[in-house]
């Protein structure tokens, strides 16, 4: 029988790639979007799938609305991708983030529990759960030390997912996904902010851009491959938690240097701390400036994930790593700015 997937956060980067993957697997895909006056489906448009998805208005803050939708859609699988997902924003809006990213998970789990306990449930957890923990690389057994309102809200969602599995025997799994990027990544996140800015510098539309902490290292993978991990987690015999990562860490500084290399520019760093700048080696023009406005109230220097459980139990492995990922994203942003 044809399966039906209900995806919350269908307008997100991951929502678009997951919907694309599931349509190719012959699922009926129903996507929940926020009932704003002007919802943006540009990511679905870019993948050419907007018309293949049934779009329904939802809000994770409204449990009644979620229950009505789940009862009507009768999904086989529910993927909860919706969240207030930007860490910086979570420091400025901690209560909203707690409500959407944390309590929102319970609203959806309740809707599943009250409708059909046979529905398989995926919760989008994050490497931000590990935060300041000093164990590397991080796996499913690593202790959590979340250090932003976003990460604390996600930790609540993580445990509620496990609680609904243990209390009600719901097939509820969660992926602890490390940062994953793509040409569809939101412009507020550091990787896409940089590929977009470097492409605009290349086309003469921008002189320079500001940046925060240059030396944090992150484990960055390709979103298109990470959604395959989500799907695989709901096809197993028993629900569980899995780390999805590349097991490589690189700094924001390296990301910037590699992007500029693609347009034939070498960046030379000068100064230190808040006075550090990056100049074009040939022309001497300042292209990057450190701006403390982009520093975070709490920060951690490194994430690196050990995905061996996902490889062993799901047969999942990343193919696209740092340099290749940057090439894909730069190519897309250069094209957008031609
Ligand atoms: P995005 O930031 O691109 O999108 C977030 C989505 O949540 C949007 O579709 C947004 O809708 C929706 N949303 C926000 N508030 C609500 C609400 N109250 N009710 C319903 N929907 C809402 O997400 P990503 O694709 O980057 O990530 C997908 C999920 O994975 C998120 O939960 C994120 O926290 C998590 N994650 C992401 C990682 C990454 O590196 N990308 C790493 C680990 C976890 P709208 O368009 O209306 O704003
Ligand atoms: P996050 O890991 O979900 O917070 O993803 P981001 O892409 O927003 O941030 C990744 C890392 O890059 C964090 O440690 C940020 O502090 C760091 N960073 C440095 N400069 C910037 C910047 O200008 N914007 C953003 N978003 N992050 C930055």
mmCIF file of C-alpha atoms and ligand atoms in Angstrom:
data_model
loop_
_atom_site.group_PDB
_atom_site.id
_atom_site.type_symbol
_atom_site.label_atom_id
_atom_site.label_comp_id
_atom_site.label_asym_id
_atom_site.label_seq_id
_atom_site.Cartn_x
_atom_site.Cartn_y
_atom_site.Cartn_z
ATOM 1 C CA UNK A 1 0.000 0.000 0.000
ATOM 2 C CA UNK A 2 1.206 3.519 -0.801
ATOM 3 C CA UNK A 3 2.678 5.186 2.273
ATOM 4 C CA UNK A 4 1.796 8.708 3.357
ATOM 5 C CA UNK A 5 4.377 10.956 4.985
ATOM 6 C CA UNK A 6 3.443 14.085 6.877
ATOM 7 C CA UNK A 7 6.339 16.553 7.129
ATOM 8 C CA UNK A 8 6.189 19.584 9.421
ATOM 9 C CA UNK A 9 8.392 22.481 8.305
ATOM 10 C CA UNK A 10 7.896 21.683 4.626
ATOM 11 C CA UNK A 11 9.289 25.116 3.696
ATOM 12 C CA UNK A 12 12.635 24.312 5.356
ATOM 13 C CA UNK A 13 15.860 23.173 3.697
ATOM 14 C CA UNK A 14 15.398 19.640 5.027
ATOM 15 C CA UNK A 15 11.661 19.636 4.308
ATOM 16 C CA UNK A 16 12.343 20.233 0.621
ATOM 17 C CA UNK A 17 15.017 17.529 0.305
ATOM 18 C CA UNK A 18 13.049 15.009 2.359
ATOM 19 C CA UNK A 19 9.875 15.597 0.342
ATOM 20 C CA UNK A 20 11.887 15.129 -2.859
ATOM 21 C CA UNK A 21 13.358 11.868 -1.571
ATOM 22 C CA UNK A 22 9.982 10.477 -0.434
ATOM 23 C CA UNK A 23 8.227 11.400 -3.690
ATOM 24 C CA UNK A 24 10.928 9.428 -5.507
ATOM 25 C CA UNK A 25 10.132 6.522 -3.202
ATOM 26 C CA UNK A 26 6.478 6.794 -4.256
ATOM 27 C CA UNK A 27 5.114 8.213 -0.996
ATOM 28 C CA UNK A 28 2.153 10.531 -0.858
ATOM 29 C CA UNK A 29 3.684 13.618 0.746
ATOM 30 C CA UNK A 30 1.688 16.053 2.858
ATOM 31 C CA UNK A 31 3.618 19.117 3.977
ATOM 32 C CA UNK A 32 2.724 21.363 6.905
ATOM 33 C CA UNK A 33 3.488 25.053 6.449
ATOM 34 C CA UNK A 34 2.857 27.935 8.786
ATOM 35 C CA UNK A 35 -0.287 29.890 7.970
ATOM 36 C CA UNK A 36 1.461 33.169 7.311
ATOM 37 C CA UNK A 37 0.006 35.753 4.965
ATOM 38 C CA UNK A 38 2.817 35.081 2.534
ATOM 39 C CA UNK A 39 4.299 31.585 2.909
ATOM 40 C CA UNK A 40 7.477 30.945 0.905
ATOM 41 C CA UNK A 41 7.703 27.749 -1.125
ATOM 42 C CA UNK A 42 10.857 28.736 -3.012
ATOM 43 C CA UNK A 43 12.812 25.653 -1.927
ATOM 44 C CA UNK A 44 10.069 23.322 -3.142
ATOM 45 C CA UNK A 45 9.895 25.374 -6.347
ATOM 46 C CA UNK A 46 13.654 25.043 -6.809
ATOM 47 C CA UNK A 47 13.345 21.248 -6.645
ATOM 48 C CA UNK A 48 10.282 21.370 -8.914
ATOM 49 C CA UNK A 49 7.995 19.559 -6.456
ATOM 50 C CA UNK A 50 5.566 22.190 -5.113
ATOM 51 C CA UNK A 51 2.671 20.808 -7.158
ATOM 52 C CA UNK A 52 3.374 17.216 -6.138
ATOM 53 C CA UNK A 53 2.836 17.860 -2.436
ATOM 54 C CA UNK A 54 -0.402 18.452 -0.602
ATOM 55 C CA UNK A 55 0.190 21.548 1.496
ATOM 56 C CA UNK A 56 -1.719 22.055 4.760
ATOM 57 C CA UNK A 57 -1.583 24.925 7.240
ATOM 58 C CA UNK A 58 -0.194 24.009 10.638
ATOM 59 C CA UNK A 59 1.353 25.601 13.672
ATOM 60 C CA UNK A 60 3.338 23.554 16.170
ATOM 61 C CA UNK A 61 1.958 25.844 18.873
ATOM 62 C CA UNK A 62 -1.619 24.720 18.200
ATOM 63 C CA UNK A 63 -2.238 21.187 19.417
ATOM 64 C CA UNK A 64 -5.889 21.131 18.279
ATOM 65 C CA UNK A 65 -4.887 22.049 14.755
ATOM 66 C CA UNK A 66 -2.218 19.314 14.714
ATOM 67 C CA UNK A 67 -4.650 16.656 15.950
ATOM 68 C CA UNK A 68 -7.244 17.601 13.332
ATOM 69 C CA UNK A 69 -4.617 17.393 10.581
ATOM 70 C CA UNK A 70 -3.166 14.061 11.719
ATOM 71 C CA UNK A 71 -6.651 12.527 11.977
ATOM 72 C CA UNK A 72 -7.506 13.729 8.494
ATOM 73 C CA UNK A 73 -4.187 12.921 6.754
ATOM 74 C CA UNK A 74 -3.769 9.481 8.393
ATOM 75 C CA UNK A 75 -0.005 9.402 7.819
ATOM 76 C CA UNK A 76 2.127 6.271 7.963
ATOM 77 C CA UNK A 77 5.128 8.369 8.990
ATOM 78 C CA UNK A 78 5.435 11.805 10.597
ATOM 79 C CA UNK A 79 8.668 13.814 10.291
ATOM 80 C CA UNK A 80 8.898 16.722 12.703
ATOM 81 C CA UNK A 81 11.288 19.157 11.033
ATOM 82 C CA UNK A 82 9.580 22.388 12.099
ATOM 83 C CA UNK A 83 11.385 24.445 14.707
ATOM 84 C CA UNK A 84 12.623 27.897 15.551
ATOM 85 C CA UNK A 85 16.026 26.664 14.428
ATOM 86 C CA UNK A 86 18.376 29.667 14.452
ATOM 87 C CA UNK A 87 20.632 29.695 17.534
ATOM 88 C CA UNK A 88 21.246 33.477 17.573
ATOM 89 C CA UNK A 89 17.516 34.144 17.334
ATOM 90 C CA UNK A 90 16.930 31.774 20.261
ATOM 91 C CA UNK A 91 19.009 34.014 22.566
ATOM 92 C CA UNK A 92 16.797 36.960 21.597
ATOM 93 C CA UNK A 93 13.544 34.916 21.751
ATOM 94 C CA UNK A 94 14.106 32.201 24.357
ATOM 95 C CA UNK A 95 10.442 31.721 25.332
ATOM 96 C CA UNK A 96 9.171 31.511 21.763
ATOM 97 C CA UNK A 97 11.970 29.058 20.955
ATOM 98 C CA UNK A 98 11.090 26.931 23.984
ATOM 99 C CA UNK A 99 7.447 26.861 22.949
ATOM 100 C CA UNK A 100 7.963 26.037 19.268
ATOM 101 C CA UNK A 101 11.122 23.910 19.338
ATOM 102 C CA UNK A 102 10.360 22.189 22.657
ATOM 103 C CA UNK A 103 6.637 22.130 23.536
ATOM 104 C CA UNK A 104 5.783 21.905 19.831
ATOM 105 C CA UNK A 105 7.226 18.374 19.820
ATOM 106 C CA UNK A 106 4.840 17.322 22.595
ATOM 107 C CA UNK A 107 1.904 18.888 20.772
ATOM 108 C CA UNK A 108 2.698 16.745 17.751
ATOM 109 C CA UNK A 109 3.409 13.577 19.769
ATOM 110 C CA UNK A 110 0.068 14.036 21.525
ATOM 111 C CA UNK A 111 -1.680 14.330 18.172
ATOM 112 C CA UNK A 112 -0.035 11.063 17.093
ATOM 113 C CA UNK A 113 -0.847 9.308 20.377
ATOM 114 C CA UNK A 114 -4.510 10.338 20.261
ATOM 115 C CA UNK A 115 -4.924 9.389 16.596
ATOM 116 C CA UNK A 116 -2.978 6.211 15.905
ATOM 117 C CA UNK A 117 -0.100 4.803 17.957
ATOM 118 C CA UNK A 118 1.021 2.854 14.889
ATOM 119 C CA UNK A 119 2.283 6.032 13.166
ATOM 120 C CA UNK A 120 6.085 6.152 12.945
ATOM 121 C CA UNK A 121 7.525 9.412 14.272
ATOM 122 C CA UNK A 122 10.824 11.164 13.499
ATOM 123 C CA UNK A 123 12.138 14.032 15.632
ATOM 124 C CA UNK A 124 14.856 16.342 14.271
ATOM 125 C CA UNK A 125 17.451 16.474 17.040
ATOM 126 C CA UNK A 126 20.784 18.222 16.716
ATOM 127 C CA UNK A 127 24.500 18.148 17.544
ATOM 128 C CA UNK A 128 23.779 21.361 19.483
ATOM 129 C CA UNK A 129 22.661 18.981 22.260
ATOM 130 C CA UNK A 130 26.353 18.215 22.872
ATOM 131 C CA UNK A 131 27.320 21.900 23.086
ATOM 132 C CA UNK A 132 30.139 22.373 25.560
ATOM 133 C CA UNK A 133 30.714 18.699 26.194
ATOM 134 C CA UNK A 134 34.431 17.849 26.038
ATOM 135 C CA UNK A 135 34.151 14.399 24.467
ATOM 136 C CA UNK A 136 35.216 14.029 20.817
ATOM 137 C CA UNK A 137 34.068 12.638 18.471
ATOM 138 C CA UNK A 138 30.493 12.698 19.725
ATOM 139 C CA UNK A 139 28.245 9.660 19.504
ATOM 140 C CA UNK A 140 24.894 8.488 20.876
ATOM 141 C CA UNK A 141 26.473 7.854 24.309
ATOM 142 C CA UNK A 142 28.163 11.257 24.689
ATOM 143 C CA UNK A 143 26.749 13.355 27.560
ATOM 144 C CA UNK A 144 24.726 16.408 26.522
ATOM 145 C CA UNK A 145 25.615 19.972 27.525
ATOM 146 C CA UNK A 146 23.316 22.272 25.526
ATOM 147 C CA UNK A 147 24.340 25.923 25.619
ATOM 148 C CA UNK A 148 21.639 27.963 23.919
ATOM 149 C CA UNK A 149 17.871 28.292 24.394
ATOM 150 C CA UNK A 150 17.543 26.465 21.061
ATOM 151 C CA UNK A 151 19.655 23.528 22.214
ATOM 152 C CA UNK A 152 17.855 23.309 25.572
ATOM 153 C CA UNK A 153 14.492 23.244 23.768
ATOM 154 C CA UNK A 154 15.782 20.513 21.433
ATOM 155 C CA UNK A 155 16.953 18.497 24.442
ATOM 156 C CA UNK A 156 13.395 18.579 25.792
ATOM 157 C CA UNK A 157 12.110 17.396 22.397
ATOM 158 C CA UNK A 158 14.703 14.622 22.351
ATOM 159 C CA UNK A 159 13.591 13.284 25.739
ATOM 160 C CA UNK A 160 9.870 13.632 24.998
ATOM 161 C CA UNK A 161 10.406 11.510 21.888
ATOM 162 C CA UNK A 162 12.017 8.794 24.018
ATOM 163 C CA UNK A 163 9.338 9.205 26.676
ATOM 164 C CA UNK A 164 6.505 8.640 24.181
ATOM 165 C CA UNK A 165 8.318 5.568 22.878
ATOM 166 C CA UNK A 166 8.699 4.120 26.365
ATOM 167 C CA UNK A 167 5.293 5.195 27.719
ATOM 168 C CA UNK A 168 3.028 4.470 24.751
ATOM 169 C CA UNK A 169 5.088 2.113 22.620
ATOM 170 C CA UNK A 170 5.093 4.575 19.729
ATOM 171 C CA UNK A 171 7.760 3.993 17.061
ATOM 172 C CA UNK A 172 9.492 7.308 17.816
ATOM 173 C CA UNK A 173 13.045 7.764 16.553
ATOM 174 C CA UNK A 174 15.354 10.733 16.550
ATOM 175 C CA UNK A 175 18.331 11.763 14.473
ATOM 176 C CA UNK A 176 21.125 13.709 16.141
ATOM 177 C CA UNK A 177 22.121 15.510 12.987
ATOM 178 C CA UNK A 178 25.285 17.568 12.830
ATOM 179 C CA UNK A 179 25.218 20.799 10.799
ATOM 180 C CA UNK A 180 24.089 20.136 7.262
ATOM 181 C CA UNK A 181 24.144 22.598 4.452
ATOM 182 C CA UNK A 182 23.205 22.944 0.788
ATOM 183 C CA UNK A 183 22.313 25.572 -1.799
ATOM 184 C CA UNK A 184 18.902 25.642 -0.060
ATOM 185 C CA UNK A 185 20.345 26.512 3.369
ATOM 186 C CA UNK A 186 18.918 29.662 5.005
ATOM 187 C CA UNK A 187 21.030 32.761 4.386
ATOM 188 C CA UNK A 188 21.286 33.469 8.150
ATOM 189 C CA UNK A 189 23.441 30.364 8.709
ATOM 190 C CA UNK A 190 27.183 30.874 8.423
ATOM 191 C CA UNK A 191 27.959 28.573 5.468
ATOM 192 C CA UNK A 192 25.346 29.979 3.121
ATOM 193 C CA UNK A 193 25.961 33.531 4.355
ATOM 194 C CA UNK A 194 29.562 33.113 3.169
ATOM 195 C CA UNK A 195 28.892 31.378 -0.170
ATOM 196 C CA UNK A 196 26.277 34.023 -0.986
ATOM 197 C CA UNK A 197 28.580 36.911 0.002
ATOM 198 C CA UNK A 198 31.604 35.568 -1.893
ATOM 199 C CA UNK A 199 29.457 35.038 -5.007
ATOM 200 C CA UNK A 200 28.175 38.615 -4.731
ATOM 201 C CA UNK A 201 31.729 39.923 -4.283
ATOM 202 C CA UNK A 202 32.697 38.004 -7.424
ATOM 203 C CA UNK A 203 29.889 39.621 -9.420
ATOM 204 C CA UNK A 204 30.750 43.104 -8.117
ATOM 205 C CA UNK A 205 27.547 43.488 -6.074
ATOM 206 C CA UNK A 206 29.270 43.518 -2.672
ATOM 207 C CA UNK A 207 32.609 44.818 -1.346
ATOM 208 C CA UNK A 208 32.966 42.959 1.937
ATOM 209 C CA UNK A 209 31.035 41.141 4.640
ATOM 210 C CA UNK A 210 31.100 40.895 8.447
ATOM 211 C CA UNK A 211 31.606 37.678 10.324
ATOM 212 C CA UNK A 212 31.597 36.404 13.941
ATOM 213 C CA UNK A 213 33.893 33.804 15.474
ATOM 214 C CA UNK A 214 36.321 32.622 12.782
ATOM 215 C CA UNK A 215 37.848 29.764 14.711
ATOM 216 C CA UNK A 216 34.870 27.629 15.729
ATOM 217 C CA UNK A 217 34.990 24.257 14.031
ATOM 218 C CA UNK A 218 31.917 22.404 12.868
ATOM 219 C CA UNK A 219 31.194 19.038 11.278
ATOM 220 C CA UNK A 220 29.392 20.143 8.089
ATOM 221 C CA UNK A 221 27.635 17.663 5.798
ATOM 222 C CA UNK A 222 25.287 17.754 2.809
ATOM 223 C CA UNK A 223 21.571 18.080 3.654
ATOM 224 C CA UNK A 224 20.495 16.075 0.612
ATOM 225 C CA UNK A 225 22.303 13.020 2.026
ATOM 226 C CA UNK A 226 21.225 13.634 5.636
ATOM 227 C CA UNK A 227 17.484 13.344 4.870
ATOM 228 C CA UNK A 228 18.159 9.806 3.600
ATOM 229 C CA UNK A 229 19.330 9.041 7.155
ATOM 230 C CA UNK A 230 16.006 10.340 8.547
ATOM 231 C CA UNK A 231 14.029 8.050 6.275
ATOM 232 C CA UNK A 232 16.220 5.046 7.082
ATOM 233 C CA UNK A 233 15.609 5.603 10.797
ATOM 234 C CA UNK A 234 11.892 4.978 10.285
ATOM 235 C CA UNK A 235 12.444 1.757 8.284
ATOM 236 C CA UNK A 236 14.194 -0.238 11.049
ATOM 237 C CA UNK A 237 12.754 -2.935 13.321
ATOM 238 C CA UNK A 238 12.935 -0.814 16.451
ATOM 239 C CA UNK A 239 13.005 2.917 17.180
ATOM 240 C CA UNK A 240 16.274 4.470 18.322
ATOM 241 C CA UNK A 241 18.574 7.534 18.177
ATOM 242 C CA UNK A 242 21.326 7.931 15.586
ATOM 243 C CA UNK A 243 24.143 10.403 14.980
ATOM 244 C CA UNK A 244 24.388 11.594 11.368
ATOM 245 C CA UNK A 245 27.667 13.400 10.650
ATOM 246 C CA UNK A 246 30.793 13.351 8.459
ATOM 247 C CA UNK A 247 33.400 12.817 11.217
ATOM 248 C CA UNK A 248 35.393 15.819 9.916
ATOM 249 C CA UNK A 249 35.598 19.274 11.479
ATOM 250 C CA UNK A 250 36.658 22.510 9.785
ATOM 251 C CA UNK A 251 36.713 26.132 10.930
ATOM 252 C CA UNK A 252 34.669 29.068 9.676
ATOM 253 C CA UNK A 253 38.032 30.567 8.601
ATOM 254 C CA UNK A 254 38.755 27.539 6.382
ATOM 255 C CA UNK A 255 35.245 27.769 4.930
ATOM 256 C CA UNK A 256 35.866 31.411 3.953
ATOM 257 C CA UNK A 257 39.322 30.693 2.485
ATOM 258 C CA UNK A 258 37.997 27.770 0.410
ATOM 259 C CA UNK A 259 35.080 29.824 -0.964
ATOM 260 C CA UNK A 260 37.429 32.626 -2.034
ATOM 261 C CA UNK A 261 39.815 30.112 -3.608
ATOM 262 C CA UNK A 262 36.979 29.029 -5.904
ATOM 263 C CA UNK A 263 36.769 32.568 -7.329
ATOM 264 C CA UNK A 264 40.569 32.718 -7.634
ATOM 265 C CA UNK A 265 41.174 34.912 -4.571
ATOM 266 C CA UNK A 266 43.607 34.228 -1.739
ATOM 267 C CA UNK A 267 42.652 35.762 1.606
ATOM 268 C CA UNK A 268 45.392 37.062 3.917
ATOM 269 C CA UNK A 269 44.399 37.547 7.563
ATOM 270 C CA UNK A 270 45.607 40.576 9.523
ATOM 271 C CA UNK A 271 45.079 41.766 13.102
ATOM 272 C CA UNK A 272 43.443 39.743 15.824
ATOM 273 C CA UNK A 273 40.224 39.400 17.822
ATOM 274 C CA UNK A 274 37.595 41.999 16.933
ATOM 275 C CA UNK A 275 40.162 43.832 14.761
ATOM 276 C CA UNK A 276 40.873 40.902 12.473
ATOM 277 C CA UNK A 277 40.283 41.387 8.744
ATOM 278 C CA UNK A 278 40.751 39.300 5.625
ATOM 279 C CA UNK A 279 42.302 41.000 2.585
ATOM 280 C CA UNK A 280 42.520 39.995 -1.048
ATOM 281 C CA UNK A 281 46.222 39.124 -1.415
ATOM 282 C CA UNK A 282 46.411 40.632 -4.918
ATOM 283 C CA UNK A 283 44.399 43.850 -4.617
ATOM 284 C CA UNK A 284 44.767 44.524 -0.879
ATOM 285 C CA UNK A 285 41.004 45.106 -0.608
ATOM 286 C CA UNK A 286 39.390 44.166 2.720
ATOM 287 C CA UNK A 287 36.815 41.461 2.002
ATOM 288 C CA UNK A 288 36.008 40.106 5.505
ATOM 289 C CA UNK A 289 35.722 41.935 8.839
ATOM 290 C CA UNK A 290 35.176 40.434 12.269
ATOM 291 C CA UNK A 291 32.129 42.009 13.887
ATOM 292 C CA UNK A 292 31.337 41.163 17.534
ATOM 293 C CA UNK A 293 27.614 41.577 16.790
ATOM 294 C CA UNK A 294 27.851 38.058 15.360
ATOM 295 C CA UNK A 295 29.428 36.590 18.516
ATOM 296 C CA UNK A 296 27.092 34.500 20.671
ATOM 297 C CA UNK A 297 26.496 34.861 24.422
ATOM 298 C CA UNK A 298 27.611 31.232 24.798
ATOM 299 C CA UNK A 299 29.707 29.380 22.253
ATOM 300 C CA UNK A 300 31.538 26.071 21.884
ATOM 301 C CA UNK A 301 34.570 25.554 19.710
ATOM 302 C CA UNK A 302 34.161 22.163 18.138
ATOM 303 C CA UNK A 303 31.636 19.559 17.033
ATOM 304 C CA UNK A 304 32.671 16.343 15.351
ATOM 305 C CA UNK A 305 30.343 13.379 14.997
ATOM 306 C CA UNK A 306 30.926 9.645 15.062
ATOM 307 C CA UNK A 307 28.290 8.150 12.753
ATOM 308 C CA UNK A 308 29.429 4.512 13.087
ATOM 309 C CA UNK A 309 26.098 3.362 14.575
ATOM 310 C CA UNK A 310 24.221 4.795 11.563
ATOM 311 C CA UNK A 311 26.685 3.097 9.208
ATOM 312 C CA UNK A 312 26.388 -0.228 11.023
ATOM 313 C CA UNK A 313 22.620 -0.314 11.614
ATOM 314 C CA UNK A 314 21.208 1.852 8.816
ATOM 315 C CA UNK A 315 23.847 1.412 6.121
ATOM 316 C CA UNK A 316 24.083 5.220 5.993
ATOM 317 C CA UNK A 317 27.308 6.985 5.084
ATOM 318 C CA UNK A 318 28.141 10.540 3.938
ATOM 319 C CA UNK A 319 29.586 10.940 0.459
ATOM 320 C CA UNK A 320 29.930 14.701 0.241
ATOM 321 C CA UNK A 321 32.447 16.274 2.554
ATOM 322 C CA UNK A 322 33.899 19.766 3.127
ATOM 323 C CA UNK A 323 35.527 20.718 -0.217
ATOM 324 C CA UNK A 324 32.862 19.078 -2.399
ATOM 325 C CA UNK A 325 30.057 20.633 -0.338
ATOM 326 C CA UNK A 326 31.551 24.101 -0.732
ATOM 327 C CA UNK A 327 31.921 23.533 -4.465
ATOM 328 C CA UNK A 328 28.218 22.596 -4.764
ATOM 329 C CA UNK A 329 27.088 25.624 -2.745
ATOM 330 C CA UNK A 330 29.443 28.078 -4.470
ATOM 331 C CA UNK A 331 28.413 26.855 -7.905
ATOM 332 C CA UNK A 332 24.747 27.475 -7.039
ATOM 333 C CA UNK A 333 25.349 30.942 -5.575
ATOM 334 C CA UNK A 334 27.610 31.988 -8.456
ATOM 335 C CA UNK A 335 24.848 30.949 -10.860
ATOM 336 C CA UNK A 336 22.221 32.871 -8.864
ATOM 337 C CA UNK A 337 24.429 35.971 -9.091
ATOM 338 C CA UNK A 338 25.427 35.738 -12.732
HETATM 339 P P1 LIG B 1 14.896 25.691 8.651
HETATM 340 O O1 LIG B 1 15.446 26.658 9.624
HETATM 341 O O2 LIG B 1 15.240 25.852 7.200
HETATM 342 O O3 LIG B 1 13.297 25.694 8.775
HETATM 343 C C1 LIG B 1 12.562 25.632 9.961
HETATM 344 C C2 LIG B 1 11.120 25.284 9.595
HETATM 345 O O4 LIG B 1 10.291 25.326 10.756
HETATM 346 C C3 LIG B 1 10.511 26.225 8.571
HETATM 347 O O5 LIG B 1 9.803 25.460 7.624
HETATM 348 C C4 LIG B 1 9.554 27.066 9.422
HETATM 349 O O6 LIG B 1 8.459 27.566 8.704
HETATM 350 C C5 LIG B 1 9.093 26.008 10.401
HETATM 351 N N1 LIG B 1 8.464 26.600 11.596
HETATM 352 C C6 LIG B 1 8.973 27.528 12.431
HETATM 353 N N2 LIG B 1 8.103 27.790 13.425
HETATM 354 C C7 LIG B 1 7.015 27.023 13.205
HETATM 355 C C8 LIG B 1 5.778 26.840 13.867
HETATM 356 N N3 LIG B 1 5.470 27.527 14.982
HETATM 357 N N4 LIG B 1 4.884 25.950 13.366
HETATM 358 C C9 LIG B 1 5.160 25.255 12.235
HETATM 359 N N5 LIG B 1 6.316 25.388 11.544
HETATM 360 C C10 LIG B 1 7.230 26.258 12.037
HETATM 361 O O7 LIG B 1 15.268 24.203 9.110
HETATM 362 P P2 LIG B 1 16.388 23.183 8.564
HETATM 363 O O8 LIG B 1 15.953 22.594 7.301
HETATM 364 O O9 LIG B 1 17.735 23.803 8.669
HETATM 365 O O10 LIG B 1 16.307 22.070 9.717
HETATM 366 C C11 LIG B 1 15.194 21.192 9.814
HETATM 367 C C12 LIG B 1 15.084 20.693 11.253
HETATM 368 O O11 LIG B 1 16.300 20.042 11.621
HETATM 369 C C13 LIG B 1 14.881 21.803 12.294
HETATM 370 O O12 LIG B 1 14.082 21.275 13.325
HETATM 371 C C14 LIG B 1 16.287 22.076 12.814
HETATM 372 O O13 LIG B 1 16.247 22.595 14.114
HETATM 373 C C15 LIG B 1 16.873 20.673 12.767
HETATM 374 N N6 LIG B 1 18.307 20.598 12.580
HETATM 375 C C16 LIG B 1 18.904 21.263 11.553
HETATM 376 C C17 LIG B 1 20.272 21.180 11.367
HETATM 377 C C18 LIG B 1 20.941 21.845 10.213
HETATM 378 O O14 LIG B 1 22.185 21.903 10.204
HETATM 379 N N7 LIG B 1 20.222 22.306 9.201
HETATM 380 C C19 LIG B 1 21.121 20.404 12.287
HETATM 381 C C20 LIG B 1 20.375 19.645 13.263
HETATM 382 C C21 LIG B 1 19.019 19.773 13.416
HETATM 383 P P3 LIG B 1 8.473 29.053 8.047
HETATM 384 O O15 LIG B 1 8.959 28.850 6.646
HETATM 385 O O16 LIG B 1 7.065 29.453 8.123
HETATM 386 O O17 LIG B 1 9.392 29.904 8.867
HETATM 387 P P1 LIG B 2 24.429 26.600 14.220
HETATM 388 O O1 LIG B 2 25.552 25.646 14.469
HETATM 389 O O2 LIG B 2 23.102 25.933 14.072
HETATM 390 O O3 LIG B 2 24.406 27.722 15.177
HETATM 391 O O4 LIG B 2 24.710 27.167 12.744
HETATM 392 P P2 LIG B 2 25.300 28.578 12.242
HETATM 393 O O5 LIG B 2 25.642 28.373 10.824
HETATM 394 O O6 LIG B 2 24.366 29.698 12.572
HETATM 395 O O7 LIG B 2 26.632 28.782 13.096
HETATM 396 C C1 LIG B 2 27.714 27.878 13.048
HETATM 397 C C2 LIG B 2 28.897 28.479 13.777
HETATM 398 O O8 LIG B 2 29.418 29.589 13.029
HETATM 399 C C3 LIG B 2 28.563 29.042 15.179
HETATM 400 O O9 LIG B 2 29.550 28.627 16.066
HETATM 401 C C4 LIG B 2 28.620 30.551 14.984
HETATM 402 O O10 LIG B 2 29.019 31.277 16.139
HETATM 403 C C5 LIG B 2 29.694 30.654 13.914
HETATM 404 N N1 LIG B 2 29.662 31.941 13.181
HETATM 405 C C6 LIG B 2 30.707 32.764 12.987
HETATM 406 N N2 LIG B 2 30.323 33.850 12.301
HETATM 407 C C7 LIG B 2 29.003 33.720 12.059
HETATM 408 C C8 LIG B 2 28.048 34.535 11.366
HETATM 409 O O11 LIG B 2 28.351 35.609 10.862
HETATM 410 N N3 LIG B 2 26.777 34.050 11.292
HETATM 411 C C9 LIG B 2 26.414 32.840 11.841
HETATM 412 N N4 LIG B 2 25.158 32.401 11.701
HETATM 413 N N5 LIG B 2 27.292 32.062 12.514
HETATM 414 C C10 LIG B 2 28.571 32.491 12.615
#
